[in-house]
Amino acid sequence: MMDFLEEPIPGVGTYDDFNTIDWVREKSRDRDRHREITNKSKESTWALIHSVSDAFSGWLLMLLIGLLSGMVKSKQTDNQKEVADGMRKYILVHYFDSFSLIFSDNCGLSFPPLKSGSLAGLIDISAHWMTDLKEGICTGGIWFNHEHCCWNSQHVTFEDRDKCPEWNSWSQLIISTNEGAFAYIVNYFMYVLWALLFAFLAVSLVKVFAPYACGSGIPEIKTILSGFIIRGYLGKWTLIIKTITLVLAVSSGLSLGKEGPLVHVACCCGNILCHCFNKYRKNEAKRREVLSAAAAAGVSVAFGAPIGGVLFSLEEVSYYFPLKTLWRSFFAALVAAFTLRSINPFGNSRLVLFYVEFHTPWHLFELVPFILLGIFGGLWGALFIRTNIAWCRKRKTTQLGKYPVIEVLVVTAITAILAFPNEYTRMSTSELISELFNDCGLLDSSKLCDYENRFNTSKAGELPDRPAGVGVYSAMWQLALTLILKIVITIFTFGMKIPSGLFIPSMAVGAIAGRLLGVGMEQLAYYHHDWAIFNSWCSQGADCITPGLYAMVGAAACLGGVTRMTVSLVVIMFELTGGLEYIVPLMAAAMTSKWVADALGREGIYDAHIRLNGYPFLEAKEEFAHKTLAMDVMKPRRNDPLLTVLTQDSMTVEDVETVISETTYSGFPVVVSRESQRLVGFVLRRDLIISIENARKKQDGVVSTSVIYFTEHSPPMPPYTPPTLKLRNILDLSPFTVTDLTPMEIVVDIFRKLGLRQCLVTHNGRLLGIITKKDVLKHIAQMANQDPDSILFN
Amino acid sequence: MMDFLEEPIPGVGTYDDFNTIDWVREKSRDRDRHREITNKSKESTWALIHSVSDAFSGWLLMLLIGLLSGMVKSKQTDNQKEVADGMRKYILVHYFDSFSLIFSDNCGLSFPPLKSGSLAGLIDISAHWMTDLKEGICTGGIWFNHEHCCWNSQHVTFEDRDKCPEWNSWSQLIISTNEGAFAYIVNYFMYVLWALLFAFLAVSLVKVFAPYACGSGIPEIKTILSGFIIRGYLGKWTLIIKTITLVLAVSSGLSLGKEGPLVHVACCCGNILCHCFNKYRKNEAKRREVLSAAAAAGVSVAFGAPIGGVLFSLEEVSYYFPLKTLWRSFFAALVAAFTLRSINPFGNSRLVLFYVEFHTPWHLFELVPFILLGIFGGLWGALFIRTNIAWCRKRKTTQLGKYPVIEVLVVTAITAILAFPNEYTRMSTSELISELFNDCGLLDSSKLCDYENRFNTSKAGELPDRPAGVGVYSAMWQLALTLILKIVITIFTFGMKIPSGLFIPSMAVGAIAGRLLGVGMEQLAYYHHDWAIFNSWCSQGADCITPGLYAMVGAAACLGGVTRMTVSLVVIMFELTGGLEYIVPLMAAAMTSKWVADALGREGIYDAHIRLNGYPFLEAKEEFAHKTLAMDVMKPRRNDPLLTVLTQDSMTVEDVETVISETTYSGFPVVVSRESQRLVGFVLRRDLIISIENARKKQDGVVSTSVIYFTEHSPPMPPYTPPTLKLRNILDLSPFTVTDLTPMEIVVDIFRKLGLRQCLVTHNGRLLGIITKKDVLKHIAQMANQDPDSILFN
């Protein structure tokens, strides 16, 4: 391996855009750097301080990422006055802060960094305000959303807490009334109009400023973490535009969530912060460790689940995840979760996205409906992936893809028009999920809790099963319609050119299905408590079934079906409820869902999108099961011309330049002689071009007839011959080799585990061919009966 | 890679005892097996069923492991009658069950398997009973321990719940009184006597029946999981003897815990259950996946922390941990935790070992004492490891090691004699920790809660800080003495020839230190609440400081210092408290402790014991930081004779047998010819010997002058020459090679990640040498200035 520290030629050792990094080389470079610092640290105190600060820079970086990613949610306290004050302070301080952060120099972080944690909080509070803007405006202060507007009011009681004179719907503002068909039409019209405006702004901003800001970002982050380079994907502009458009997209009422994009936002923060630390700026492998931790912090703030976030990063996103990264991710995720809580100005908020507390234990028999929900989740997952991918492929291949703005506007219009009449579609999806997860208490005024004899409880505080009232029945119908709408519209929404996450829509679908089944079970148990399946454990008047738990299990099942997460999904859900009790139902549903979905299609949605986009991602989970050998995959194929090689001491600069111009290979093996085909090393095309150019410019007398030497010592040259060019320093002297009879399963394993870019193939000690990562991916695609040309990049 | 399915010669592809497995070969074999089953499954329904059952056998195995490892603890309900009934039933059913399980055929598990979950429960209940036997006996039923004896009694009130007429101390039984110095001496004498008896039984049983049952077992399990073979270490006898002697050792009052050995017991269960499944019995790599999950289940039951168990297995124990194993470990850990709870006959018991609930939030300033506890933990960890390793080395190298029974008896006698007069050393260590973690409530009668004005609270239910009473001061002194005793005696206890875990003693040391500091802080805050550091957050009469939390943080710090666990430690502790709040103090302490301990010595106790025993364990966490090359490590060295190779088509049986008898290498490279040194493949010594023996026995006419061919086709032989022996089927055609200039850091990485046994070294396409795992380990030891000959096995 060459030593970059001795003779640095600018550019050598870097990568082109849309290329794969060589993990072995990057890690080797980092170890060289570390070794140098350690050696120097013995020389002077200053170097020692440098070495210590270098060792702790990783932790400092994690701290900063955690702080920056923190603060997503802001919920209410019971004390209304306090809220209103907090609100005003909050908006002023944090809006200012966030913008000053974004537009200031990346590295000039002002202390205390705690204040800069408000980025995600900004997203959340703006989205709330804008969502309500579609329905009306607060005359008590235009910057208040509906909820905060009424808290600030003196004219409301607890029961009517969302009706107050300060809050005016659009019909009240325009035609001064809220009654009658015309007012309804005015409100309807304004709702659709605002939705279209938000969507238009979102898609235009994305299109003009940062095309990479669209989608959930998780497929691309997975690819980047596996060692691919996409310049700008985690940059400043992507961060700014994604943050703004995410708010707009969520506010427009489209069927999308902000949790997935938050992972992208957290990774952008991580990447930008990396620029402040030499150790991470210059090394692609080290930077990816930081990004893994940033992804964990992103999930941690999105769901308020630090352990779940770390496991999500480990299971779903990361590729190279050493134990040190596990520990650091955990740290970053915790800091993020605590920042979120500490700077929350509304006090006693819960850390988690959907806080649920159930009181009734579940019965073994209930595993049957839970497994049914798992099957539903698996079916929906498989169906969603198939149809969504088919639609995205159509977008890619037909004229449709050329009009992203029109597409977004059409989908937004349809969503808004269909959503307005139904209160469950009109409310934001996360509110809907909250309501579905909720176990009905005595004070709940929701339609879903409208049971007969509500206030007629036998014992104080206990809520027995009751017959459903009119409200519940109408809610059931509305939920069924919501379910159909969400199922259909999400397929067309995910993949459009706006930021869009999948967690929330998937969970909503599952939660609705679960709640429907839960209420059904509850009523069945109430009316038929003498049935054999019920009478052993569910006596009349007892509280046997918790429909909220069914909603939660359904949400886990659907999310599992779409993403194929397993442990991390269960742990995230466990952190939401906080009780070990409900892990078994969640696990049963998640497992069933994964098995059913896997039976219908092997890939999760992120992997499917990676394949759709042709990214060179080598899946670490799938075993390669075919019995092919390295010789079946290597290039050149049997009837092709021989492998292009360089010799170590007989080619001139001109010869090499001819080889470079005639081929497009990204690297060339160097051999002792063409006859023996004995391998010496491997040289990268990019390094070769840069070095020859550099030599022609600087080194005296290097001309086209100069001989290039890759050997350690060049032989004495006769006089009057042009000076030689020594290139041993760019030669990789330890290229990986396998024999031609190595099974591909082992080759795939080596590529995965060592993170190789290419591998040379020998037969009985002679060089025979080369296998690149792209060849491996093409071969895997071919063996799975897919189009091998779908792999696009190197 | 050879195909073992076509021509199976018995013994080919297996390993000798104390040898390292080849992960690549094992995984390759499993893939071959899997491929065959999948192909066959298309042929007939029966084969399809076989294929499905094969796919699910892993899950079934996890279920069984979980069930079997479950059930550790058994705590009381409030209903005394129920307890007594449950108790009797429990003892009868579970004793019978456990023994029938152990002595029945391994694979003849009777259904329902739920009943067999009682193995760990047996350990727990027997240990309780025997611990109390040292103090007295229950006349109401000899099988009751002190606590259960008095529950069963009609003569006690809640306050005096441990004093009842049925429970007789030894002095009461022997001299009919419990008063006076003589009674004290009788009790003292009986206490020491019983302790000696238990210890003698334990050490004798271990010595006679199962020498592998001693110690905590975690170092050996780590080594086994990394790919080493120790036959019998996870066998039936080890399981039985370890289970019995663990009870005896814990009961003898020695300073040891049962949590570490429980991991060993769970791994034994896993290994024995593997014999019932072809897939796992025959494949060393697959079996190690199961053992990783079993270790997770073991920790899960030991602490009641399923997620912590999985992370422990991932972070501390496992070597090869694919995502599939993560998911399965999680499943096994959950099943284990739920079995533990479900078959617990005492009802409403908590899942966790030490359940704690704190009510007071911690203040940022308290991080200072928490970090101090971290420093203490790190210092104690480093001190413990150094002194314990020094003592164990002395035991190994001097006469001391020859008298294990005497050593155990002496240590037991000293422990018992010093322990009896002090109530905190007399009680079992886990009870002590429970008491130290406990936050004082109104009803607590412990001396630690003897504050002045206890019942004089200002508000109902709130417990403000109070001045310490006489009881607290005397408890402080006793605890300080306990701390010194535990610190000293644990050093000599761990490593003796009895089952001994380290978790509980380390936690006890930390918990005592933490409680002492916590009470100190509490009194400081009470008497000096006007100091600047206190007056901002701790007003007079408020409850500012929770000494129990300090004990917990101290326990985490000491455990972290000894084992160097990080994430898993914090998660286990988090699962004990169940509140995200206290993660930050725990993390601060755990991190400080790890940093301090790492600064004083790089290895954790398990790694230190691995090195002491010379096991070939290639640490996955440490980066190899030196700048050596493969040529510096490979054999032969510069002045040695050339590498011993076989040629592919020119050696006779006799030649090969000479090579085998003259060398001790465990494998030989096969080359085209000695002149060209071009590598063809690699053949293992064991396979070669077995194949030649087999051929001489069965194949007609193979004699000493027969030529051995490793080529695909043997050339036509002239008449009257002896028949040739074709051995291509045992030749590994894809040996791993590196060049001589490959940095050792990359070689170490390859060995770790691919799990190699050996790697060949080439220079410019010619075979030059070989590096084995042992060479790599010796080189690492040498670079770390350690004795390279400490690596003992292959």
PDB file of N, CA, C and O in Angstrom, chain A residues 690-705:
ATOM      1  N   ILE A 690      -3.288  11.404 -13.288  1.00  0.00           N
ATOM      2  CA  ILE A 690      -2.818  12.562 -12.516  1.00  0.00           C
ATOM      3  C   ILE A 690      -1.301  12.546 -12.419  1.00  0.00           C
ATOM      4  O   ILE A 690      -0.640  13.570 -12.607  1.00  0.00           O
ATOM      5  N   SER A 691      -0.709  11.378 -12.164  1.00  0.00           N
ATOM      6  CA  SER A 691       0.735  11.299 -11.967  1.00  0.00           C
ATOM      7  C   SER A 691       1.484  11.614 -13.259  1.00  0.00           C
ATOM      8  O   SER A 691       2.517  12.310 -13.241  1.00  0.00           O
ATOM      9  N   ILE A 692       0.998  11.093 -14.397  1.00  0.00           N
ATOM     10  CA  ILE A 692       1.695  11.352 -15.661  1.00  0.00           C
ATOM     11  C   ILE A 692       1.606  12.837 -16.002  1.00  0.00           C
ATOM     12  O   ILE A 692       2.616  13.472 -16.357  1.00  0.00           O
ATOM     13  N   GLU A 693       0.424  13.399 -15.828  1.00  0.00           N
ATOM     14  CA  GLU A 693       0.260  14.840 -16.093  1.00  0.00           C
ATOM     15  C   GLU A 693       1.203  15.654 -15.228  1.00  0.00           C
ATOM     16  O   GLU A 693       1.887  16.565 -15.687  1.00  0.00           O
ATOM     17  N   ASN A 694       1.212  15.281 -13.933  1.00  0.00           N
ATOM     18  CA  ASN A 694       2.054  15.958 -12.965  1.00  0.00           C
ATOM     19  C   ASN A 694       3.529  15.860 -13.361  1.00  0.00           C
ATOM     20  O   ASN A 694       4.275  16.840 -13.309  1.00  0.00           O
ATOM     21  N   ALA A 695       3.934  14.672 -13.817  1.00  0.00           N
ATOM     22  CA  ALA A 695       5.327  14.444 -14.184  1.00  0.00           C
ATOM     23  C   ALA A 695       5.677  15.236 -15.432  1.00  0.00           C
ATOM     24  O   ALA A 695       6.751  15.841 -15.520  1.00  0.00           O
ATOM     25  N   ARG A 696       4.759  15.244 -16.378  1.00  0.00           N
ATOM     26  CA  ARG A 696       5.024  15.985 -17.614  1.00  0.00           C
ATOM     27  C   ARG A 696       5.172  17.473 -17.319  1.00  0.00           C
ATOM     28  O   ARG A 696       5.964  18.160 -17.935  1.00  0.00           O
ATOM     29  N   LYS A 697       4.404  17.950 -16.367  1.00  0.00           N
ATOM     30  CA  LYS A 697       4.477  19.368 -16.031  1.00  0.00           C
ATOM     31  C   LYS A 697       5.752  19.703 -15.269  1.00  0.00           C
ATOM     32  O   LYS A 697       6.445  20.649 -15.565  1.00  0.00           O
ATOM     33  N   LYS A 698       6.051  18.888 -14.247  1.00  0.00           N
ATOM     34  CA  LYS A 698       7.076  19.299 -13.298  1.00  0.00           C
ATOM     35  C   LYS A 698       8.428  18.632 -13.506  1.00  0.00           C
ATOM     36  O   LYS A 698       9.461  19.253 -13.383  1.00  0.00           O
ATOM     37  N   GLN A 699       8.403  17.308 -13.777  1.00  0.00           N
ATOM     38  CA  GLN A 699       9.665  16.577 -13.762  1.00  0.00           C
ATOM     39  C   GLN A 699      10.429  16.890 -15.045  1.00  0.00           C
ATOM     40  O   GLN A 699       9.869  16.786 -16.144  1.00  0.00           O
ATOM     41  N   ASP A 700      11.663  17.234 -14.920  1.00  0.00           N
ATOM     42  CA  ASP A 700      12.420  17.659 -16.100  1.00  0.00           C
ATOM     43  C   ASP A 700      12.559  16.532 -17.114  1.00  0.00           C
ATOM     44  O   ASP A 700      12.960  15.439 -16.770  1.00  0.00           O
ATOM     45  N   GLY A 701      12.185  16.796 -18.318  1.00  0.00           N
ATOM     46  CA  GLY A 701      12.523  15.902 -19.413  1.00  0.00           C
ATOM     47  C   GLY A 701      11.662  14.682 -19.589  1.00  0.00           C
ATOM     48  O   GLY A 701      11.957  13.826 -20.427  1.00  0.00           O
ATOM     49  N   VAL A 702      10.584  14.515 -18.802  1.00  0.00           N
ATOM     50  CA  VAL A 702       9.740  13.347 -19.024  1.00  0.00           C
ATOM     51  C   VAL A 702       8.960  13.571 -20.309  1.00  0.00           C
ATOM     52  O   VAL A 702       8.182  14.523 -20.434  1.00  0.00           O
ATOM     53  N   VAL A 703       9.214  12.720 -21.301  1.00  0.00           N
ATOM     54  CA  VAL A 703       8.548  12.860 -22.603  1.00  0.00           C
ATOM     55  C   VAL A 703       7.821  11.569 -22.944  1.00  0.00           C
ATOM     56  O   VAL A 703       7.814  10.616 -22.158  1.00  0.00           O
ATOM     57  N   SER A 704       7.228  11.521 -24.107  1.00  0.00           N
ATOM     58  CA  SER A 704       6.429  10.353 -24.475  1.00  0.00           C
ATOM     59  C   SER A 704       7.254   9.079 -24.544  1.00  0.00           C
ATOM     60  O   SER A 704       6.736   7.983 -24.353  1.00  0.00           O
ATOM     61  N   THR A 705       8.540   9.198 -24.832  1.00  0.00           N
ATOM     62  CA  THR A 705       9.338   7.971 -24.951  1.00  0.00           C
ATOM     63  C   THR A 705       9.986   7.565 -23.633  1.00  0.00           C
ATOM     64  O   THR A 705      10.707   6.570 -23.577  1.00  0.00           O
TER      65      THR A 705
END
